[in-house]
Coordinates of C-alpha atoms in Angstrom, one line a residue:
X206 CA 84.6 -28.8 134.7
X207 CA 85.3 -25.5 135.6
X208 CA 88.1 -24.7 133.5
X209 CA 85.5 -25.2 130.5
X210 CA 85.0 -21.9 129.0
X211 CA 81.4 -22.8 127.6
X212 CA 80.4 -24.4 131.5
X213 CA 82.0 -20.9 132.9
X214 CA 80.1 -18.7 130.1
X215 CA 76.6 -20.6 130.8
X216 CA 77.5 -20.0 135.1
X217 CA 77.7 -16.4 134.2
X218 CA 74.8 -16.4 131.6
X219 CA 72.9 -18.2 134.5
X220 CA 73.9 -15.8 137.0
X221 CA 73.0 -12.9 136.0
X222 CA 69.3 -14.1 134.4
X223 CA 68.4 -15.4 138.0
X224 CA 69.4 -12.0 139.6
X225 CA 67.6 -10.2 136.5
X226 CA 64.5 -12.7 136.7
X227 CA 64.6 -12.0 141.0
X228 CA 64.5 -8.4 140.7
X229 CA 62.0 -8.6 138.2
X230 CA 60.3 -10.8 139.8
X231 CA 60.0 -8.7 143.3
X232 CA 59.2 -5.5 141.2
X233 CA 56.2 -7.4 139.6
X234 CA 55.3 -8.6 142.8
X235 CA 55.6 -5.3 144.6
X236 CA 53.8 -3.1 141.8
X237 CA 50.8 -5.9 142.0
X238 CA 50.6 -5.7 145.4
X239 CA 49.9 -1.9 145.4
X240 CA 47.6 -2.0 142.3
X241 CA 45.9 -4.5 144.5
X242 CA 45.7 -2.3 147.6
X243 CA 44.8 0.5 145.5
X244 CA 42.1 -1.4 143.7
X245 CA 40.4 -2.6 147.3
X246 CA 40.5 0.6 148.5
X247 CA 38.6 1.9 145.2
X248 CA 36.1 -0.5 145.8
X249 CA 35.7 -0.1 149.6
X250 CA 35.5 3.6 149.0
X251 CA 33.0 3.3 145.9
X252 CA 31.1 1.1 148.0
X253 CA 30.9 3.4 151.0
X254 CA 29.7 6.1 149.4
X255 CA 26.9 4.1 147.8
X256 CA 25.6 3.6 151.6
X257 CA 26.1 7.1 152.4
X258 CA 24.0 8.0 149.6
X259 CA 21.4 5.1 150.5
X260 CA 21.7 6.4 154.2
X261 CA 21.0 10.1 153.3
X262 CA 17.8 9.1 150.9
X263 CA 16.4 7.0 153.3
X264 CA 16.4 9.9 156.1
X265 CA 15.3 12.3 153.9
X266 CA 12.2 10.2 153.0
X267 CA 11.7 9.0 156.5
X268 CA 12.9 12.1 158.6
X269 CA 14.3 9.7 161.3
X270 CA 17.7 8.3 162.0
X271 CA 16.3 4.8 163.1
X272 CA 14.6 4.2 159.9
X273 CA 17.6 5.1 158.2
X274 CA 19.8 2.8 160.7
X275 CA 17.2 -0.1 159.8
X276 CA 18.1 0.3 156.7
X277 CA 21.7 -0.4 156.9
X278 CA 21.0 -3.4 159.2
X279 CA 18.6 -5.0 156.6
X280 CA 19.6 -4.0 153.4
X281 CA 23.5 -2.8 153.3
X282 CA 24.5 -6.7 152.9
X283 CA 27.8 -6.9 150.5
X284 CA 29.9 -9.9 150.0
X285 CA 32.5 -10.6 152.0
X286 CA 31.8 -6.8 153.0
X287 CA 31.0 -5.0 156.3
X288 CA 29.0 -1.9 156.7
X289 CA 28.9 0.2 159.8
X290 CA 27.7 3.8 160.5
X291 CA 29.0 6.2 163.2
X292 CA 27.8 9.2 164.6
X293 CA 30.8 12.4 163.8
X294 CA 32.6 11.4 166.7
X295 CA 32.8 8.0 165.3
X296 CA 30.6 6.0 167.8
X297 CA 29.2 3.5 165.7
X298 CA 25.2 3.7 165.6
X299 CA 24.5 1.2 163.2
X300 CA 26.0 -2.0 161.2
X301 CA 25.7 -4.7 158.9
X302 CA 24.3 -8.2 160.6
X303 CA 27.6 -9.9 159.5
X304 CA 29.3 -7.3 162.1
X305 CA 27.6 -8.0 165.0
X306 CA 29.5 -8.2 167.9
X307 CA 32.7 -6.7 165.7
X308 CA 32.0 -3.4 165.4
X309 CA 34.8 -1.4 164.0
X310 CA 36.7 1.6 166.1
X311 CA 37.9 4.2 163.8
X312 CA 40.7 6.2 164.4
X313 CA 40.5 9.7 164.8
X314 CA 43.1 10.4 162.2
X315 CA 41.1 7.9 159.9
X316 CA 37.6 10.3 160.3
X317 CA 39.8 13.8 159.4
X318 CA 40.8 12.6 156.6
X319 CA 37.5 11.6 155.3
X320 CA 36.3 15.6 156.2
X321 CA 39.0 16.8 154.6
X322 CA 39.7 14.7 151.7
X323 CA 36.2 13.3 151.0
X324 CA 37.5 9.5 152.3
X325 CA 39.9 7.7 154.6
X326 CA 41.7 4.4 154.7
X327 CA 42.9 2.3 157.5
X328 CA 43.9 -1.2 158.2
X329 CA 41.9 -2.4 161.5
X330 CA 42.1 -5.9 163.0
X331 CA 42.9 -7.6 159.5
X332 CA 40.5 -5.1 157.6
X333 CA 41.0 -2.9 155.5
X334 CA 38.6 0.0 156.0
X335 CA 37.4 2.9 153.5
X336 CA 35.8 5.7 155.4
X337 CA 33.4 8.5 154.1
X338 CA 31.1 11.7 155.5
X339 CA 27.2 10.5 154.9
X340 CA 27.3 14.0 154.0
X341 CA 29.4 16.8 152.7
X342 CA 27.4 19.5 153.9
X343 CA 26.0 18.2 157.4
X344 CA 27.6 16.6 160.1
X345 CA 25.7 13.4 160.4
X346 CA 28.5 11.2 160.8
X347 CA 30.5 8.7 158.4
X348 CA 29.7 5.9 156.8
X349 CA 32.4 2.6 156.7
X350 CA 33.1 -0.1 154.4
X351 CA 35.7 -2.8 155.8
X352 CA 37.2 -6.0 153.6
X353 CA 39.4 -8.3 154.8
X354 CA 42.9 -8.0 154.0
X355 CA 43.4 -11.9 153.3
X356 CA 41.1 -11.2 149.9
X357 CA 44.4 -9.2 148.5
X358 CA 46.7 -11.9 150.6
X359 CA 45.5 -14.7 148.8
X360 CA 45.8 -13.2 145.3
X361 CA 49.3 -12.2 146.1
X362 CA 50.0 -15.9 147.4
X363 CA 49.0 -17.0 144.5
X364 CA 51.2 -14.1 142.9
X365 CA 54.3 -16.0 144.8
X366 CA 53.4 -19.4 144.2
X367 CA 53.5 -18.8 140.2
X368 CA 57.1 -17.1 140.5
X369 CA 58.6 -19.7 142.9
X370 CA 57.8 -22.3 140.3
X371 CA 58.1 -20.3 137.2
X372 CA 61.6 -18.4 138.0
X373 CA 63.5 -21.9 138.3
X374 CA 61.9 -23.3 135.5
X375 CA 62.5 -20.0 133.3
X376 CA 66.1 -20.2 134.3
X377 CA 66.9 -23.7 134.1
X378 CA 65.5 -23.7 130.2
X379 CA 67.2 -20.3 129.9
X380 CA 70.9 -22.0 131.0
X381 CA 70.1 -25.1 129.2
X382 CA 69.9 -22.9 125.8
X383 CA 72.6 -20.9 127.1
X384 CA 74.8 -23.7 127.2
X385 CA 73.4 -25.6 124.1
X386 CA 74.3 -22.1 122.2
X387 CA 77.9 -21.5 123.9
X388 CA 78.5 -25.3 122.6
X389 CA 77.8 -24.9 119.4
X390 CA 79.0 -21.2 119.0
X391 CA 82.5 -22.8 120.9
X392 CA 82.6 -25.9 118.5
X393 CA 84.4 -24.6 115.8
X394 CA 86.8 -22.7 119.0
X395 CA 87.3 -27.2 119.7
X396 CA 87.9 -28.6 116.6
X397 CA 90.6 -26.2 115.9
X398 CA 92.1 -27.0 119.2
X399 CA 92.0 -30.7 118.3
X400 CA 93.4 -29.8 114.6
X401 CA 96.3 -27.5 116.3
X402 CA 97.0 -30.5 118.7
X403 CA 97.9 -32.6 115.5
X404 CA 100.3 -30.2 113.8
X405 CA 103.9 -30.5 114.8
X406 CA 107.2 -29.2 113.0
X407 CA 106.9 -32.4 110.3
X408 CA 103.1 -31.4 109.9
X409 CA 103.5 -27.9 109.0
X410 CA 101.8 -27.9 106.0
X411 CA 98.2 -29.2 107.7
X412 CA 96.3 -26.1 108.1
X413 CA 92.5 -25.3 109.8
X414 CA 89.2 -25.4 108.5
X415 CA 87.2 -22.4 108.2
X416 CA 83.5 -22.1 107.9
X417 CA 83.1 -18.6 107.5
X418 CA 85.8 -16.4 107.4
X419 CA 84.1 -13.2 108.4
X420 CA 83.0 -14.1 112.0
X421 CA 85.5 -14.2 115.0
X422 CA 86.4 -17.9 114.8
X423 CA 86.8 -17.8 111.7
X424 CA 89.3 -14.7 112.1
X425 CA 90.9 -16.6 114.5
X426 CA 91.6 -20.0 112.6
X427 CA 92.6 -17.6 108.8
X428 CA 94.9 -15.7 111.2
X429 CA 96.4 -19.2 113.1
X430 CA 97.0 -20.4 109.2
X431 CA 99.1 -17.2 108.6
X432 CA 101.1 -18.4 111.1
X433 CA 101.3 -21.6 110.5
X434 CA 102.1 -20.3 106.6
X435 CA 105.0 -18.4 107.9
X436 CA 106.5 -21.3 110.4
X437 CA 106.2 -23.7 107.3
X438 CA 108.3 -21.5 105.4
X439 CA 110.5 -20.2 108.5
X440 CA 111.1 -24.1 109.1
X441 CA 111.9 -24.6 105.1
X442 CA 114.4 -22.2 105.1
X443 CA 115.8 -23.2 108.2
X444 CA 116.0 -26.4 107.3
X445 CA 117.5 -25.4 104.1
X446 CA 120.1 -23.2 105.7
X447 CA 121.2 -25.5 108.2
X448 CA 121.8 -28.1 105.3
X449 CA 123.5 -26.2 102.7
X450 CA 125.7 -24.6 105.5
X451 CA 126.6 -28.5 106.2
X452 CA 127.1 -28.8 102.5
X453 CA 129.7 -25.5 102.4
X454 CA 131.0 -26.3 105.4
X455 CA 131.8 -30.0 105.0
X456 CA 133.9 -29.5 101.8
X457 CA 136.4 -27.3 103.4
X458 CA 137.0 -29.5 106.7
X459 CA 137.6 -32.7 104.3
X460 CA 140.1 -31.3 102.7
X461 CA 141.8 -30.0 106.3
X462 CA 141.4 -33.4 107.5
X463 CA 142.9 -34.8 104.4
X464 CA 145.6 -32.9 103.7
X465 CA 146.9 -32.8 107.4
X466 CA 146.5 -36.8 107.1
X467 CA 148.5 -36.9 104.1
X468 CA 151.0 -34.3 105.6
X469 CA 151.6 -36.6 109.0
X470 CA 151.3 -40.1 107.1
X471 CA 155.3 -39.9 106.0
X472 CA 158.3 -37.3 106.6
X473 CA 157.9 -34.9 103.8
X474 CA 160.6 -32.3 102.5
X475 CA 160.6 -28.7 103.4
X476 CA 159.0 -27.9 99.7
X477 CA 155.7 -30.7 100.1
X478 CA 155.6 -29.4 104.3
X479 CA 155.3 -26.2 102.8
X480 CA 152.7 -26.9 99.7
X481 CA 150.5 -28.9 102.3
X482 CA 150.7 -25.5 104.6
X483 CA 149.4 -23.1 102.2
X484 CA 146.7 -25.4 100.8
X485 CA 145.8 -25.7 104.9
X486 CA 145.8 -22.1 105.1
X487 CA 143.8 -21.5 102.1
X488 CA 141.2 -23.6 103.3
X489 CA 141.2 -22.4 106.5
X490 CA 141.0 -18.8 104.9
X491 CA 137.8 -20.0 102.8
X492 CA 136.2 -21.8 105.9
X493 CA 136.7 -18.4 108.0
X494 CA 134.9 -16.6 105.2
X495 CA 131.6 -19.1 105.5
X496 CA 132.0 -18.8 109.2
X497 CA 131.8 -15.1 109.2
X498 CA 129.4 -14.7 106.7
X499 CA 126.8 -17.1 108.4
X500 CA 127.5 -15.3 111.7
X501 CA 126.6 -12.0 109.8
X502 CA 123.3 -13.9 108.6
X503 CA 122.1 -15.4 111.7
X504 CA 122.2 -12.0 112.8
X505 CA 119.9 -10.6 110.5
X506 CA 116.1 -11.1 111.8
X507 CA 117.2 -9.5 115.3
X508 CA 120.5 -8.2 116.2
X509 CA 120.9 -6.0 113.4
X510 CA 118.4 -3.9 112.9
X511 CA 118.9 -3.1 116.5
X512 CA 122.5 -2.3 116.5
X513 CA 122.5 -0.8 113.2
X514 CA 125.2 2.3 113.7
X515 CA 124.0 5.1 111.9
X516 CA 126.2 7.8 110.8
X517 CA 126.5 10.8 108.5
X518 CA 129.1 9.5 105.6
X519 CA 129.7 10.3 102.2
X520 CA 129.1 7.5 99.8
X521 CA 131.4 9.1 97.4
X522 CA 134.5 8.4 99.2
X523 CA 132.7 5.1 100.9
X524 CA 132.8 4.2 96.7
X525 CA 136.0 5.6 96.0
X526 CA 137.5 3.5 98.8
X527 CA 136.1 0.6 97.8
X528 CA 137.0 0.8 94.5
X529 CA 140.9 1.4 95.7
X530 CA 140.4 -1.9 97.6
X531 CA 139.3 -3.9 94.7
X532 CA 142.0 -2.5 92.6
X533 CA 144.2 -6.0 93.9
X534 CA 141.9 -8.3 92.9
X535 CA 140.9 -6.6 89.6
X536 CA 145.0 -6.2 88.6
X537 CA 145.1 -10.5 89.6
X538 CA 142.5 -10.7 86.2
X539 CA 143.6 -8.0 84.2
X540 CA 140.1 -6.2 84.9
X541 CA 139.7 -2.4 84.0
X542 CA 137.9 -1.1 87.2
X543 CA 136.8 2.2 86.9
X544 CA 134.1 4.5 88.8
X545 CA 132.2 7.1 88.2
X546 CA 129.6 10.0 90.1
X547 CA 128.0 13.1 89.7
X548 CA 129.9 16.4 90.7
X549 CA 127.3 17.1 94.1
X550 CA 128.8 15.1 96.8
X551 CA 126.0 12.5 97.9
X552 CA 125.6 12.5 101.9
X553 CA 124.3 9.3 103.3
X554 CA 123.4 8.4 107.3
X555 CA 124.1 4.6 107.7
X556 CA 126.5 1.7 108.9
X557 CA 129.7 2.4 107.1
X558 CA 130.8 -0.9 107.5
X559 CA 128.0 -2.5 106.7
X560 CA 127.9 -0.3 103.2
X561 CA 131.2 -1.2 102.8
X562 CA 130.6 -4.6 103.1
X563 CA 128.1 -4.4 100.5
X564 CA 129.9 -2.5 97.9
X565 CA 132.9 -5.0 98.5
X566 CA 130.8 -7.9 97.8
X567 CA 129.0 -6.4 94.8
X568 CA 132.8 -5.8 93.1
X569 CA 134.1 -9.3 94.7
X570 CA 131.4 -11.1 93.0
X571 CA 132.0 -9.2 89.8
X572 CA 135.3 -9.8 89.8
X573 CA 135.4 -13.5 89.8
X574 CA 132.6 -13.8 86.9
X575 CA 134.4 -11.0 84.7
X576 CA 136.7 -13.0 81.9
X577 CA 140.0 -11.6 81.9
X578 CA 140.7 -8.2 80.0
X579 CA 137.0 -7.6 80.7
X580 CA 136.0 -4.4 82.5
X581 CA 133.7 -3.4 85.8
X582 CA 132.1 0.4 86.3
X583 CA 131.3 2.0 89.8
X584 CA 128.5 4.8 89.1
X585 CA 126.9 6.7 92.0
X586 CA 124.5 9.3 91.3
X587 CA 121.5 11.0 93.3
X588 CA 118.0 10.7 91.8
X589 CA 114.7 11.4 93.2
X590 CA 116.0 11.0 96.7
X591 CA 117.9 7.9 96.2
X592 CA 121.4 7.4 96.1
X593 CA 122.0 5.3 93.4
X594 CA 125.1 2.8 93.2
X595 CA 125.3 0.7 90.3
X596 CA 128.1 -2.2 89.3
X597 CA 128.4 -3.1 85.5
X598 CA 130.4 -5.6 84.3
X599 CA 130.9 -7.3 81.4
X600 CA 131.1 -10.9 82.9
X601 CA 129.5 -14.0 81.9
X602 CA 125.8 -12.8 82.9
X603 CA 123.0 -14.5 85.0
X604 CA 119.9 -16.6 83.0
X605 CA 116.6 -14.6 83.3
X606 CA 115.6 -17.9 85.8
X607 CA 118.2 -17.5 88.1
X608 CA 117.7 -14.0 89.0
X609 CA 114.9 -14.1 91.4
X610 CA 117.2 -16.7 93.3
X611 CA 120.2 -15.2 92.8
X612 CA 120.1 -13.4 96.3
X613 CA 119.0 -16.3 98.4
X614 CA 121.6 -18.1 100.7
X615 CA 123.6 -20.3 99.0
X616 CA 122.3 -19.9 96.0
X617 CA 124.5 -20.3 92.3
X618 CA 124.4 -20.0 89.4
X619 CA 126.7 -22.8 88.4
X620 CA 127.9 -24.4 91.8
X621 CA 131.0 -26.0 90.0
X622 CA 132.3 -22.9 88.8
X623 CA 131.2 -21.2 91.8
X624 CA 133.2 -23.6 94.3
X625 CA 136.0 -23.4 92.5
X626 CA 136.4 -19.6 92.7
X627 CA 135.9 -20.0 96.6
X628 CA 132.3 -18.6 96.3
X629 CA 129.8 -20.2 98.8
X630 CA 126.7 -18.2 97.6
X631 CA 126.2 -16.3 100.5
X632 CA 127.3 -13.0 99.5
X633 CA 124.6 -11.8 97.5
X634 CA 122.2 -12.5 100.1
X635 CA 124.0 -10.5 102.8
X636 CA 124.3 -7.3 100.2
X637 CA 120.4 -8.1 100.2
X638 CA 120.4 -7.5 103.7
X639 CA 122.5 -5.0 104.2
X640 CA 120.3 -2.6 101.7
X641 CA 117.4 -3.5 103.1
X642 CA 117.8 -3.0 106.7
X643 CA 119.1 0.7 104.9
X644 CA 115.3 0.7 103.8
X645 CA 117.0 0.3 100.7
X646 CA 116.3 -1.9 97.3
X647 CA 118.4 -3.8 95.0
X648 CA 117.6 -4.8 91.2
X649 CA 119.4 -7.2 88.8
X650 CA 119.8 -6.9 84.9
X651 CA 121.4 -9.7 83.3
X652 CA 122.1 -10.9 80.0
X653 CA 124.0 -14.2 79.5
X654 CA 127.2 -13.4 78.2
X655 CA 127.0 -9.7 78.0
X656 CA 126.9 -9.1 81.4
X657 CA 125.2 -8.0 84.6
X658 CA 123.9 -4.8 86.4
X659 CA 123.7 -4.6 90.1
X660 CA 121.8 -1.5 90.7
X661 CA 121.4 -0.2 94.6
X662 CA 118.7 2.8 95.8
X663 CA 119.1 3.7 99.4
X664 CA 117.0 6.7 100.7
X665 CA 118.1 10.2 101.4
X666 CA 116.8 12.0 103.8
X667 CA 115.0 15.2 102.6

């Protein structure tokens, strides 16, 4: 129950409201209570002075301090109240009939107070006591109001009663909201649970709702279907890959397997031992090319960027070189290869085998779709902070359709063709590669039968 994110958010949401509604609580209670004390003694002190001045009139009428004592004992009757007068030491001399037999002993503390401050307070015996001179002038004595405390004790009980009842109730509709709220505020947090639960590698495609975009759930779910976007097409490819690798792989292993079968079925002569052996090796050749060139591709979204050597080289003898090397297989077809570059030497920091590699598989694949007697330029130039390296030919040319494919992995153009020239359409893709992790870009321009353009940009530094 606990490991329920909406139970453990309405714990916490409960939590802290009963600590909040308890301190509030107490500070409500405690500020009540002195409003209450300070109220009583307001009273008691309003109603002492009202005897003082009764006091004072009557013994100026009557010019005796019994009449004005008789007065107090008949007619000072309050509510709940008791009255008593003392002499200035505080002796009592006279008091209300409801404190007979009670009379009230006031401090000396209690009676400065009241001479210096014009009143005193003091709790006596349960009472709560306001104290006052019967006159400001004279030292006749004090008169004294007392109240009993349980008048305040009772209010304040009652005070307590209504928060020990109303706090649990308050909180226990204030958790039940809480949790109705973190329910429904979580549901959309469940039912993409319950959708993710359903997708697996053949359900790719399925992706989650989302009621609103622009709050946090619905963040959450348009950012999960990103994902889920880029696995479906990480899977795809994979898939792809893993299939056409099958495809380019299987080819060259039947024809091992079947010319060894044919080799051992009989005793052959030196001449058929031999023609068996070179087809063997030229298979084997091939098959080593599709080996490497998928290691060099499963390498690409992690090793390679990393271990990228980068050195200062310049491309003009990197082209020149390649060029030289190409030379064989351009003489094999009767190609003119030629190559061209501006006078400034153009300096480059980069892998110079993996440029290499590139170059070589630009001219390699412009070699085998160049028609004999046809002819291939090199050009390297700087411009606008780019070296640029572009390889013309005047081969067969790629259709305007094919050329947003034409550097996928195993990709052609026309697989017959292609297989038969030992091509396994991988190269393109890791010339791709190889100028992009260069922070590079490649372009195309083809026309059918006229011809294509490879054109490279890799950055200079400034």
């Amino acid at each position: 129950m606990l490991h329920s994110v909406r139970t453990r958010l309405t714990l916490w949401y409960a939590a802290v409201l009963a600590i909040s509604l308890i301190a509030f609580a107490l500070l409500i209670y405690y500020a009540a209570a002195s409003i209450f004390h300070e109220r009583q003694n307001e009273s008691l002190r309003s109603t002492a002075l009202t005897v003082a001045s009764v006091y004072m009139e009557e013994l100026e009428e009557e010019q005796s301090v019994d009449k004005a004592n008789e007065v107090v004992l008949t007619e000072m009757i309050f509510p709940d109240r008791y009255v008593e007068v003392t002499d200035n030491e505080g002796r009592a001399v006279a008091w209300s009939r409801n404190l007979v037999g009670r009379q009230i002993v006031l401090p000396g503390p209690t009676l400065s107070d009241a001479r210096q401050r014009g009143s005193g307070f003091v709790t006596i015996a349960g009472l709560s006591v306001a104290v006052v001179p019967l006159s400001s002038d004279r030292q006749l004595g004090f008169a004294a109001v007392a109240e009993p405390v349980s008048v305040i004790d009772e209010g304040l009980r009652r005070l307590r009663r209504d928060f020990i009842a109303g706090v649990p109730l308050v909180l226990l509709l204030a958790s039940a909201g809480g949790y109705f709220l973190a329910r429904k505020n979580l549901a959309p947090i469940t039912s993409m649970n319950r959708q993710t639960q359903r997708i697996t590698a053949e359900r790719l495609s399925s992706r989650l709702d989302v009621d609103n975009p622009r709050d946090e759930p619905g963040q959450l779910a348009t950012t999960i279907n990103d994902l889920l976007a880029r696995l479906e097409v990480s899977f795809t490819e994979q898939q792809r890959f893993v299939a056409d690798a099958s495809h380019e792989l299987r080819t060259p292993l039947a024809v091992l397997r079947g010319e060894t079968e044919v080799a051992l079925s009989k005793t052959r002569s030196l001449d058929e031992y031999e023609h068996s052996l070179t087809l063997i090796k030229e298979e084997a050749e091939r098959l080593t090319r599709i080996v490497e060139d998928l290691f060099l591709l499963a390498r690409q979204p992690i090793d390679a960027p990393i271990n990228l050597i980068k050195e200062p080289l310049s491309l003009n003898e990197l082209v020149a070189e390649c060029v030289r090397a190409a030379q064989v297989l351009a003489k094999q077809k009767d190609l003119c290869l030629k190559s061209a570059s501006d006078s400034m030497p153009v300096m480059f920091e980069g892998d110079d085998e993996l440029l290499r590699r590139m170059l070589l598989n630009l001219l390699d694949n412009a070699v085998k779709y160049t028609p004999e007697g046809g002819e291939i330029l090199v050009h390297l130039a700087a411009q606008n902070g780019n070296a640029v390296i572009k390889v013309r030919d005047t081969g067969i040319g790629i259709p305007m359709d094919d050329q947003e494919r034409i550097f996928d992995r195993f990709y052609r153009v026309d697989k017959a063709r292609s297989r038969a020239q030992g091509g396994a359409g991988l190269g393109l893709s890791i010339v791709r590669w190889i100028v992009e992790i260069h922070r590079g870009k490649i372009a195309i321009q083809s026309e059918p039968g006229k011809g294509s353009v490879f054109s490279v940009e890799l950055p200079l530094k400034s």
